[in-house]
Short mmCIF file of N, CA and C in Angstrom, two decimals:
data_model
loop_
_atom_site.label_atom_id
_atom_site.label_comp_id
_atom_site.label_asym_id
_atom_site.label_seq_id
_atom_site.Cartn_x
_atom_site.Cartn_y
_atom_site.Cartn_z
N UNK V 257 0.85 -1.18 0.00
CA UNK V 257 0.00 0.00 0.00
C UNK V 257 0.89 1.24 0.00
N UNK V 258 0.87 2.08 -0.81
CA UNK V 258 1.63 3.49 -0.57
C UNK V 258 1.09 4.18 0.64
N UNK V 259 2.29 5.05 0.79
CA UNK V 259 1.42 5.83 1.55
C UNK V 259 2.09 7.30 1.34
N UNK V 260 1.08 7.91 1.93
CA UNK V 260 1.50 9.59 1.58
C UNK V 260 1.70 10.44 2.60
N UNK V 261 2.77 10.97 2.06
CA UNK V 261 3.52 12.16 3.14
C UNK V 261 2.86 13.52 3.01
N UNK V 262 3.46 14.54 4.17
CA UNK V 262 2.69 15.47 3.60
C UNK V 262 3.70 16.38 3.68
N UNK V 263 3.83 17.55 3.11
CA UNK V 263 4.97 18.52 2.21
C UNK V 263 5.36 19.20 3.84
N UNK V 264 3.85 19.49 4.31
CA UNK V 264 4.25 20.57 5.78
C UNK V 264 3.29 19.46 6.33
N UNK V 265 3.60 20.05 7.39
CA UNK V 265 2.92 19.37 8.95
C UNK V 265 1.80 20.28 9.16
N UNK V 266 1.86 20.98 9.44
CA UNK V 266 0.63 21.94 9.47
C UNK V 266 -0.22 22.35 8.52
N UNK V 267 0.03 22.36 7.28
CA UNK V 267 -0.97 22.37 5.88
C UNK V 267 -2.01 21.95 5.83
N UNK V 268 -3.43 22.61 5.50
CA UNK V 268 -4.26 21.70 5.04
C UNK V 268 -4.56 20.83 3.18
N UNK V 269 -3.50 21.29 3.15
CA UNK V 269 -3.03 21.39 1.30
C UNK V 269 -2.45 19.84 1.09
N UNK V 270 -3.23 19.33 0.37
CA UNK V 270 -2.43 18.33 -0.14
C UNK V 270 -0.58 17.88 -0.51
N UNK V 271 -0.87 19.55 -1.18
CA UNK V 271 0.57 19.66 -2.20
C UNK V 271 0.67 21.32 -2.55
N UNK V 272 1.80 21.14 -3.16
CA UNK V 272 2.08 22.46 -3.45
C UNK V 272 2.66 22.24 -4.64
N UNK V 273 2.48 23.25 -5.40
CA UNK V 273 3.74 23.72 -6.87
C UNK V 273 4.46 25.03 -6.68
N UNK V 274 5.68 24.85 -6.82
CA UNK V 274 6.10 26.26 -7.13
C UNK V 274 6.36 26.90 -8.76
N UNK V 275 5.77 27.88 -9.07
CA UNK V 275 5.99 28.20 -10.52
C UNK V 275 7.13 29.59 -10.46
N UNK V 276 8.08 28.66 -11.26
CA UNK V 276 9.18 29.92 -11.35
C UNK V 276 10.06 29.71 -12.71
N UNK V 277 10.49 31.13 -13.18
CA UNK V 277 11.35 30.93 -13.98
C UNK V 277 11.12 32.67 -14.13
N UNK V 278 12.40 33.03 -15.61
CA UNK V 278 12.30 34.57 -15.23
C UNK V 278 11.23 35.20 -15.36
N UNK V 279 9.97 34.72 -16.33
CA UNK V 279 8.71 35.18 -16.40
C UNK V 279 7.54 33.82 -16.46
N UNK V 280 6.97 34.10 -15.43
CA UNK V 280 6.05 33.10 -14.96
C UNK V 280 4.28 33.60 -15.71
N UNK V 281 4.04 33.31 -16.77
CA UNK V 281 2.52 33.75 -17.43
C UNK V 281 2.13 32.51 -17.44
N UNK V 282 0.81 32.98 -16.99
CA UNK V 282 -0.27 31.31 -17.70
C UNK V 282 -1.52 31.94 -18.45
N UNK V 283 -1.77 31.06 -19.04
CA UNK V 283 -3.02 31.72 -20.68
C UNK V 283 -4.25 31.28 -19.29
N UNK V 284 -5.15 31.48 -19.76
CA UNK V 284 -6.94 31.26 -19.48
C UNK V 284 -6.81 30.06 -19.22
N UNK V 285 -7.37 29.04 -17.50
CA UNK V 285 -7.31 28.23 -17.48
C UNK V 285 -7.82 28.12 -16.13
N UNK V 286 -9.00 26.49 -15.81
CA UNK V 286 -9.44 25.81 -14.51
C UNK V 286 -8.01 25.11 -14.30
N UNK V 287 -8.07 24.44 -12.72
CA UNK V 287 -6.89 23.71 -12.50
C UNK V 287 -8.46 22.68 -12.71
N UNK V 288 -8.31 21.65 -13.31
CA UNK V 288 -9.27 20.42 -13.28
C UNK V 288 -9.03 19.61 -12.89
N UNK V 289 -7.72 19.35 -12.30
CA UNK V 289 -7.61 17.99 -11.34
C UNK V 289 -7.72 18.41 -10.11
N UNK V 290 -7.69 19.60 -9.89
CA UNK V 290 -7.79 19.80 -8.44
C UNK V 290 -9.40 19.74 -7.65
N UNK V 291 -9.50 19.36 -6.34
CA UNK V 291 -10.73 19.06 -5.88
C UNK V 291 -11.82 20.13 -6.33
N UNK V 292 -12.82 20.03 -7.10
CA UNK V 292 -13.93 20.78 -6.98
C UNK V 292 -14.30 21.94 -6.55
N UNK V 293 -14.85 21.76 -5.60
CA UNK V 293 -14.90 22.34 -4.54
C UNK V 293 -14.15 23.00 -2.91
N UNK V 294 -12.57 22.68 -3.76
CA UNK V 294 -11.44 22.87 -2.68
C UNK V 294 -10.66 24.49 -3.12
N UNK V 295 -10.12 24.90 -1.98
CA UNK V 295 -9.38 26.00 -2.13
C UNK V 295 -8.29 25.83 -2.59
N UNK V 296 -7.98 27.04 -3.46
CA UNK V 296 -6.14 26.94 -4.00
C UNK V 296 -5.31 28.43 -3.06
N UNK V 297 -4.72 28.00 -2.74
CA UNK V 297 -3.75 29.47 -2.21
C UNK V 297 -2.55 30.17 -2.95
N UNK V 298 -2.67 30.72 -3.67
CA UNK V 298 -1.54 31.36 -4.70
C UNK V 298 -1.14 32.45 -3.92
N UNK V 299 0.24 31.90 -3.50
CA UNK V 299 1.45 33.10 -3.09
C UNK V 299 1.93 33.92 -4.42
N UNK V 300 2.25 34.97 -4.49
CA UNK V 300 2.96 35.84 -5.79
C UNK V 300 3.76 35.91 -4.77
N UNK V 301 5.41 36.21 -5.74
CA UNK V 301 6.75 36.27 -5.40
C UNK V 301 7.26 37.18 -6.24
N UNK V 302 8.86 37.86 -6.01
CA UNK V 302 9.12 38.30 -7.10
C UNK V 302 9.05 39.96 -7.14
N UNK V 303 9.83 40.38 -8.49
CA UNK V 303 10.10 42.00 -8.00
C UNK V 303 9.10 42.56 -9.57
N UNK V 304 8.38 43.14 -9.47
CA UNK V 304 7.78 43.41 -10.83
C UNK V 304 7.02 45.24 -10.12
N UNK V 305 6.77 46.05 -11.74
CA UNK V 305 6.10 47.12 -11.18
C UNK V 305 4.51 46.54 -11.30
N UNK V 306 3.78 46.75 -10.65
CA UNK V 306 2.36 46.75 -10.19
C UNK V 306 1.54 47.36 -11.28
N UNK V 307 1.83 48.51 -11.90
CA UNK V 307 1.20 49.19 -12.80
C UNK V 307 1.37 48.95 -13.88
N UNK V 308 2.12 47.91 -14.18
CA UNK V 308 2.63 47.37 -15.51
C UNK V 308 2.33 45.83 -16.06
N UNK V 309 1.95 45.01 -15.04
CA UNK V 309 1.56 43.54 -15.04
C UNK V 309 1.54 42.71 -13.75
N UNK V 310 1.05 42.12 -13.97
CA UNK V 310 1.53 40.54 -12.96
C UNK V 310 0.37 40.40 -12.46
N UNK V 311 -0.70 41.35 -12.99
CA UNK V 311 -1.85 41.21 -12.59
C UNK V 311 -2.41 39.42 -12.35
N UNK V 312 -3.47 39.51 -11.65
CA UNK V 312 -4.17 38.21 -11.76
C UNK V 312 -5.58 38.46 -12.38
N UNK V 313 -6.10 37.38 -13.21
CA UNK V 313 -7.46 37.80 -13.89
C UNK V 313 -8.47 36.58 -13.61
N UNK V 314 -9.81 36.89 -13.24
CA UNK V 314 -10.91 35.81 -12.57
C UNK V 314 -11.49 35.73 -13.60
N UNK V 315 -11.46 34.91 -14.93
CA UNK V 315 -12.17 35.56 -15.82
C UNK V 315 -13.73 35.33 -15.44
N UNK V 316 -14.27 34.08 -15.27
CA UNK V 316 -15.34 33.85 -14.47
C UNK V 316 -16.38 35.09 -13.72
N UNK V 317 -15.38 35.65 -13.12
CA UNK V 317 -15.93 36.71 -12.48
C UNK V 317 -16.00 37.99 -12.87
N UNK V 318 -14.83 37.84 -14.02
CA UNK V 318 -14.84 39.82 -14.53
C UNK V 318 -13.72 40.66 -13.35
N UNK V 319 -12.93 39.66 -13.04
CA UNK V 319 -12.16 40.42 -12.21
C UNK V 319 -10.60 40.66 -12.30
N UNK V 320 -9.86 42.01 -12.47
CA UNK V 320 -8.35 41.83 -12.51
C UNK V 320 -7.87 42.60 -11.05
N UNK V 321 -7.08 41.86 -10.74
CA UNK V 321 -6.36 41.91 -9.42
C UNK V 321 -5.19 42.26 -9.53
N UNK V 322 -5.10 43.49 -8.91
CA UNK V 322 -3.19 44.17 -8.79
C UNK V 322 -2.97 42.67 -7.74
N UNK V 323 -1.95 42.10 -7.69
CA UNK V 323 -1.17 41.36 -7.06
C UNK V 323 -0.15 41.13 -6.26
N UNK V 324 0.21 41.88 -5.67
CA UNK V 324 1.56 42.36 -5.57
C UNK V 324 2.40 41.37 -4.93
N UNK V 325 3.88 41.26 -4.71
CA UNK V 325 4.78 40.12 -4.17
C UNK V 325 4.12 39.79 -2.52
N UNK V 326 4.37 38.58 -2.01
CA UNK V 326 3.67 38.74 -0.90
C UNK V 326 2.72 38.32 -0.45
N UNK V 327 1.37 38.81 -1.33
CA UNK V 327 0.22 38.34 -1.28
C UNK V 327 -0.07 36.66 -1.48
N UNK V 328 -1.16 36.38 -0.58
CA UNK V 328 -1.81 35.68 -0.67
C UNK V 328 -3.49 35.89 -1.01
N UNK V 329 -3.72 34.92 -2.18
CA UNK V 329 -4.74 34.41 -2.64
C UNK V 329 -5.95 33.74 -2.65
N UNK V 330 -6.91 33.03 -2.12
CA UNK V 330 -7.53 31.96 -2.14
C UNK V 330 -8.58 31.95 -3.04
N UNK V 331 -8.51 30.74 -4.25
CA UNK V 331 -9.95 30.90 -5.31
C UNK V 331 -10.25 29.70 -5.32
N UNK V 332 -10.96 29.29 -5.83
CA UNK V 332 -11.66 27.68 -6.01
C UNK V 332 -10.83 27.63 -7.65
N UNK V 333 -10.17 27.50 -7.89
CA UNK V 333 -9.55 27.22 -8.97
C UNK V 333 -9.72 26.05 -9.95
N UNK V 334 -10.66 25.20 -9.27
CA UNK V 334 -11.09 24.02 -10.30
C UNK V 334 -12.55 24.46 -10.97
N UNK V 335 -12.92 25.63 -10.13
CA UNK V 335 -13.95 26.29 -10.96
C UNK V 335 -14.26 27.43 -11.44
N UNK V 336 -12.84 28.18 -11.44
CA UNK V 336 -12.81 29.54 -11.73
C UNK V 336 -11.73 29.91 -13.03
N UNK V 337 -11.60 29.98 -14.21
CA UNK V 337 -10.76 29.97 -14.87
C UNK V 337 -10.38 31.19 -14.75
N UNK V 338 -8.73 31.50 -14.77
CA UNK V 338 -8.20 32.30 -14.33
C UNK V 338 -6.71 32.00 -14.96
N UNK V 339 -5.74 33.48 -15.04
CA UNK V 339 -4.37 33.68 -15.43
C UNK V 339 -3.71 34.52 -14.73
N UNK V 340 -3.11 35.10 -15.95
CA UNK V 340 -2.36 36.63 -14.94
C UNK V 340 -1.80 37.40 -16.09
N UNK V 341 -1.50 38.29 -16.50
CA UNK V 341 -0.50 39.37 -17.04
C UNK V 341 0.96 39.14 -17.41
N UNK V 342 1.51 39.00 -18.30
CA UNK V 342 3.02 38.93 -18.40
C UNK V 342 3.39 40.64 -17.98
N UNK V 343 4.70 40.18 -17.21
CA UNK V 343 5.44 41.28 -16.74
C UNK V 343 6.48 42.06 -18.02
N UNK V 344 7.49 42.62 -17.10
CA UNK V 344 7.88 43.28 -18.24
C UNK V 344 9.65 43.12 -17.96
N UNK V 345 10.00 43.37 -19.16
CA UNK V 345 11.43 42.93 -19.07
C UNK V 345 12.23 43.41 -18.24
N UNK V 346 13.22 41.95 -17.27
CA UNK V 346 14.11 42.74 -16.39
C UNK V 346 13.32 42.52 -14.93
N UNK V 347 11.80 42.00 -15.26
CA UNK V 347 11.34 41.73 -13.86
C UNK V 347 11.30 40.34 -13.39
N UNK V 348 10.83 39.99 -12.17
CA UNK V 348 10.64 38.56 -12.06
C UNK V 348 9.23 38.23 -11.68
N UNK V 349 8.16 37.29 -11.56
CA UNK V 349 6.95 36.93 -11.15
C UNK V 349 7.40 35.29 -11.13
N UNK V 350 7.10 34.94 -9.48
CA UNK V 350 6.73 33.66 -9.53
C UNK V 350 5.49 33.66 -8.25
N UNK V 351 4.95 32.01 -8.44
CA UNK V 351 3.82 31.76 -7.51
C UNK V 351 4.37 30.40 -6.62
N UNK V 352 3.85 30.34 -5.91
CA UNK V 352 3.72 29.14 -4.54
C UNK V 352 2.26 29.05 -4.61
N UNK V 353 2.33 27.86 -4.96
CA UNK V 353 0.59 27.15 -4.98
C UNK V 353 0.51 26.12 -4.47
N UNK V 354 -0.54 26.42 -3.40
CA UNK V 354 -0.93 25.13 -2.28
C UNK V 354 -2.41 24.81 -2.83
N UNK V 355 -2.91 23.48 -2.74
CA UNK V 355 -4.08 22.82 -3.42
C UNK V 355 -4.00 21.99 -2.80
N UNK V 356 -5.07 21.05 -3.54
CA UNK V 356 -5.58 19.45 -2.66
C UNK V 356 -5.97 19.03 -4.15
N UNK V 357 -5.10 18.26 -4.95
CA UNK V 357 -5.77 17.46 -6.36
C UNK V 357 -7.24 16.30 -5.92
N UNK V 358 -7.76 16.45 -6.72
CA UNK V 358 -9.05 15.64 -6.69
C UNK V 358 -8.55 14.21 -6.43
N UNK V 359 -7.53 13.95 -7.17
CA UNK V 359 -6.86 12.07 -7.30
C UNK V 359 -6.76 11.56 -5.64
N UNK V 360 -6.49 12.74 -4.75
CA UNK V 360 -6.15 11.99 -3.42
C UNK V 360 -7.45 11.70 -2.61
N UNK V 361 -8.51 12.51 -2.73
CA UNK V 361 -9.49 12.54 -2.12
C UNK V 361 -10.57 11.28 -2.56
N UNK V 362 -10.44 10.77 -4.02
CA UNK V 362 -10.89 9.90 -4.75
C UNK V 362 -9.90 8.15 -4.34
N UNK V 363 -9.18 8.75 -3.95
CA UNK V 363 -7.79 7.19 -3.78
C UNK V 363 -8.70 7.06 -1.94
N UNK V 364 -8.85 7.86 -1.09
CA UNK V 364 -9.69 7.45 -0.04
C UNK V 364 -11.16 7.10 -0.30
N UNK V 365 -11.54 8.09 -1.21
CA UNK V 365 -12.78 7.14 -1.11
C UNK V 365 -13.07 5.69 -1.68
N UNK V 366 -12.36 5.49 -2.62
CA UNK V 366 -11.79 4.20 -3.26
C UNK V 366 -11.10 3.52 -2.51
N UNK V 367 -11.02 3.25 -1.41
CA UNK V 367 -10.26 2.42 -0.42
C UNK V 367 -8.99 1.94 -0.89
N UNK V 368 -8.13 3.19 -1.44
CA UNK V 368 -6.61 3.08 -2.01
C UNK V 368 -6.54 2.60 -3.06
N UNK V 369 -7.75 2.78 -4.10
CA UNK V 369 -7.57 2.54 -5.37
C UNK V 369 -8.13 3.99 -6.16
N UNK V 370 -7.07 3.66 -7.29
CA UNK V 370 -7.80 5.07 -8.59
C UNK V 370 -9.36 4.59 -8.94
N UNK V 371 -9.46 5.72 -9.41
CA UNK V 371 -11.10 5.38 -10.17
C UNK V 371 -11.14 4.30 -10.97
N UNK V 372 -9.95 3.92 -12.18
CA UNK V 372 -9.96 3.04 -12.97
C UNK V 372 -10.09 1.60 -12.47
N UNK V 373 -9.40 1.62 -11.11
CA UNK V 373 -9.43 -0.02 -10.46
C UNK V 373 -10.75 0.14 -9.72
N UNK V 374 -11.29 1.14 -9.68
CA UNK V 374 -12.74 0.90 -8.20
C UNK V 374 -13.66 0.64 -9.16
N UNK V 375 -13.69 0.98 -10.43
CA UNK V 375 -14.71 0.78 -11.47
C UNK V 375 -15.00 -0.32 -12.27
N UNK V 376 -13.39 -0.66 -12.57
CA UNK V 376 -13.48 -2.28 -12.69
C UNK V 376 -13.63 -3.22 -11.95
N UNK V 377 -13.47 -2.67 -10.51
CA UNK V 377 -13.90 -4.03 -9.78
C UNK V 377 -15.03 -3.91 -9.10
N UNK V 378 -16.44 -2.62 -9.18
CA UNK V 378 -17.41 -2.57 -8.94
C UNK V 378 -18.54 -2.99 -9.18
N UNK V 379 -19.88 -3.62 -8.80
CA UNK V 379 -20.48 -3.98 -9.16
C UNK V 379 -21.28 -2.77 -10.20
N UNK V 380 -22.47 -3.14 -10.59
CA UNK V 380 -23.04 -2.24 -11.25
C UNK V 380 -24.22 -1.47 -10.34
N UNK V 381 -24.70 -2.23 -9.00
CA UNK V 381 -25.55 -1.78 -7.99
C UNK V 381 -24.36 -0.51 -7.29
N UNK V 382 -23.30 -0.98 -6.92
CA UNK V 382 -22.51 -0.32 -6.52
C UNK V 382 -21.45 1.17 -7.61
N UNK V 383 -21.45 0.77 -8.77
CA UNK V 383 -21.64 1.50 -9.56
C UNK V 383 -23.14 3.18 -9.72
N UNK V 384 -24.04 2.16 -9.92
CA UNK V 384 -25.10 3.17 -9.56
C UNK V 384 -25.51 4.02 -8.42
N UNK V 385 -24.77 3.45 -7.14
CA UNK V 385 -24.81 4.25 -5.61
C UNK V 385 -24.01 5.27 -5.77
N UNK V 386 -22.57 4.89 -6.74
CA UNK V 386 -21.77 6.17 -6.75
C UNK V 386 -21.87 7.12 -7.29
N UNK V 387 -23.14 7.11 -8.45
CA UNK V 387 -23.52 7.85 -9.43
C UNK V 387 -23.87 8.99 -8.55
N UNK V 388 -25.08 8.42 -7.52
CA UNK V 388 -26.11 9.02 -6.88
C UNK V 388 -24.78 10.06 -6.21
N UNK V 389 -23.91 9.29 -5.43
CA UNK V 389 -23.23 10.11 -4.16
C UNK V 389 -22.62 11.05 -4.54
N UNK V 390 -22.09 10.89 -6.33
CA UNK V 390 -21.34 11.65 -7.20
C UNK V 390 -22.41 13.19 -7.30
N UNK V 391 -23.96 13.21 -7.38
CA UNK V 391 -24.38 13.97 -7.75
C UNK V 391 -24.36 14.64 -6.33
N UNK V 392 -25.00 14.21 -5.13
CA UNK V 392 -25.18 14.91 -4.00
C UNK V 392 -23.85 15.38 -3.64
N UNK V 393 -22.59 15.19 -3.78
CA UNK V 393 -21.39 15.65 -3.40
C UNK V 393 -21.03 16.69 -3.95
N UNK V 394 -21.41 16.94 -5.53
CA UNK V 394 -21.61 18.19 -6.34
C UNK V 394 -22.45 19.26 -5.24
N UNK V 395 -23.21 18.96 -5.65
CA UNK V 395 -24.36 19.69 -5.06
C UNK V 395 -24.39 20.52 -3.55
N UNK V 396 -23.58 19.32 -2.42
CA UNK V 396 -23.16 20.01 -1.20
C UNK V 396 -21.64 20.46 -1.21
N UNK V 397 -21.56 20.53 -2.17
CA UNK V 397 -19.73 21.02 -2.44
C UNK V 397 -19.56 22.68 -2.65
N UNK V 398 -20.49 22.72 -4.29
CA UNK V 398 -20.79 24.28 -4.22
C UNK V 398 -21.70 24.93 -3.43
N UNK V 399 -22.70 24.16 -2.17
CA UNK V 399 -23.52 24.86 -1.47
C UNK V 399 -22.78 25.47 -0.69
N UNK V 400 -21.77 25.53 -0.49
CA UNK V 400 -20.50 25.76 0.33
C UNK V 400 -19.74 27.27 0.33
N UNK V 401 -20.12 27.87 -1.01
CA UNK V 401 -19.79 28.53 -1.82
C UNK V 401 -21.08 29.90 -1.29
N UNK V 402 -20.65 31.08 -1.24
CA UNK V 402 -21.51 32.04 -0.95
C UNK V 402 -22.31 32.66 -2.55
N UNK V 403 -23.33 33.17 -2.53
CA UNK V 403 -24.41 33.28 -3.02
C UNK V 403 -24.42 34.68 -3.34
N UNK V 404 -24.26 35.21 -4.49
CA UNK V 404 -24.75 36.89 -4.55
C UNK V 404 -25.84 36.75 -5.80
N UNK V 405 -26.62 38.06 -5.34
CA UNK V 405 -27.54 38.06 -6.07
C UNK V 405 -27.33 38.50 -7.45
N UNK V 406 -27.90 38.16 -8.51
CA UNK V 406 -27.40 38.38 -9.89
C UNK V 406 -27.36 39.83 -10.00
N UNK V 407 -28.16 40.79 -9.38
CA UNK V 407 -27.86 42.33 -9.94
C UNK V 407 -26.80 42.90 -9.13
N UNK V 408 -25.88 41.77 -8.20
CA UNK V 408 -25.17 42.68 -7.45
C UNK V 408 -24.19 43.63 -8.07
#
């Protein structure tokens, strides 16, 4: 049986990535392996001017975010597609990203198997229970999630 370590002791984060190099951009994008309904924490790092890039963008939401080094983040990132701004020459931008991928939370409920082995060795009654639990887990995942009214 594997077993899994965890990066920090105190984390509630599965894992972390660090994204670095001299210019750190990402195009329009969900993280989709990451849990659903789980938080991502994006640290920005790095020396850049503020008025010039490194912005962060929600596109989901219509939102661009000055960013600055330092900051911390938290978005649901498996359901918010989102990027950032390329900086400008001579600067640096990197991130520290803490998450929880969907694969680990799925390997417990699978009693230490991937989806591919719990499916092949499921019945089809048992198959159909997971369907059900699959939908109600949606459902109380984003209830989780605060509520604004559409003309806000």
């Amino acid at each position: 049986k594997p077993e899994l370590h965890l990066h920090f002791p105190l984390s509630v984060f599965g894992t972390c990535t660090i994204n670095f190099g001299l210019v750190t951009v990402s195009w329009p994008h969900p993280d989709s392996a990451n849990l659903l309904f789980g938080w991502c924490a994006i640290t920005a790092l790095g020396n850049l001017n503020l008025n010039r890039g490194g912005h962060l963008i929600l596109w989901d939401l219509g939102l661009v975010i000055r960013f600055p080094p330092g900051s911390t983040i938290l978005i649901p990132s498996a359901l918010i597609k989102h990027s950032n701004i390329p900086i400008q020459a001579g600067e640096t931008h990197y991130f520290f990203v803490q998450y929880s991928a969907a694969g680990l939370f799925q390997w417990v409920r699978n009693g230490s198997k991937t989806d591919a082995d719990w499916h092949t060795s499921a019945t089809l009654a048992e198959r159909a229970q997971r369907a059900e639990e699959d939908k109600r887990q949606w459902e109380e995942g984003t209830s989780m999630f605060s509520k604004w009214p559409k003309d806000f």
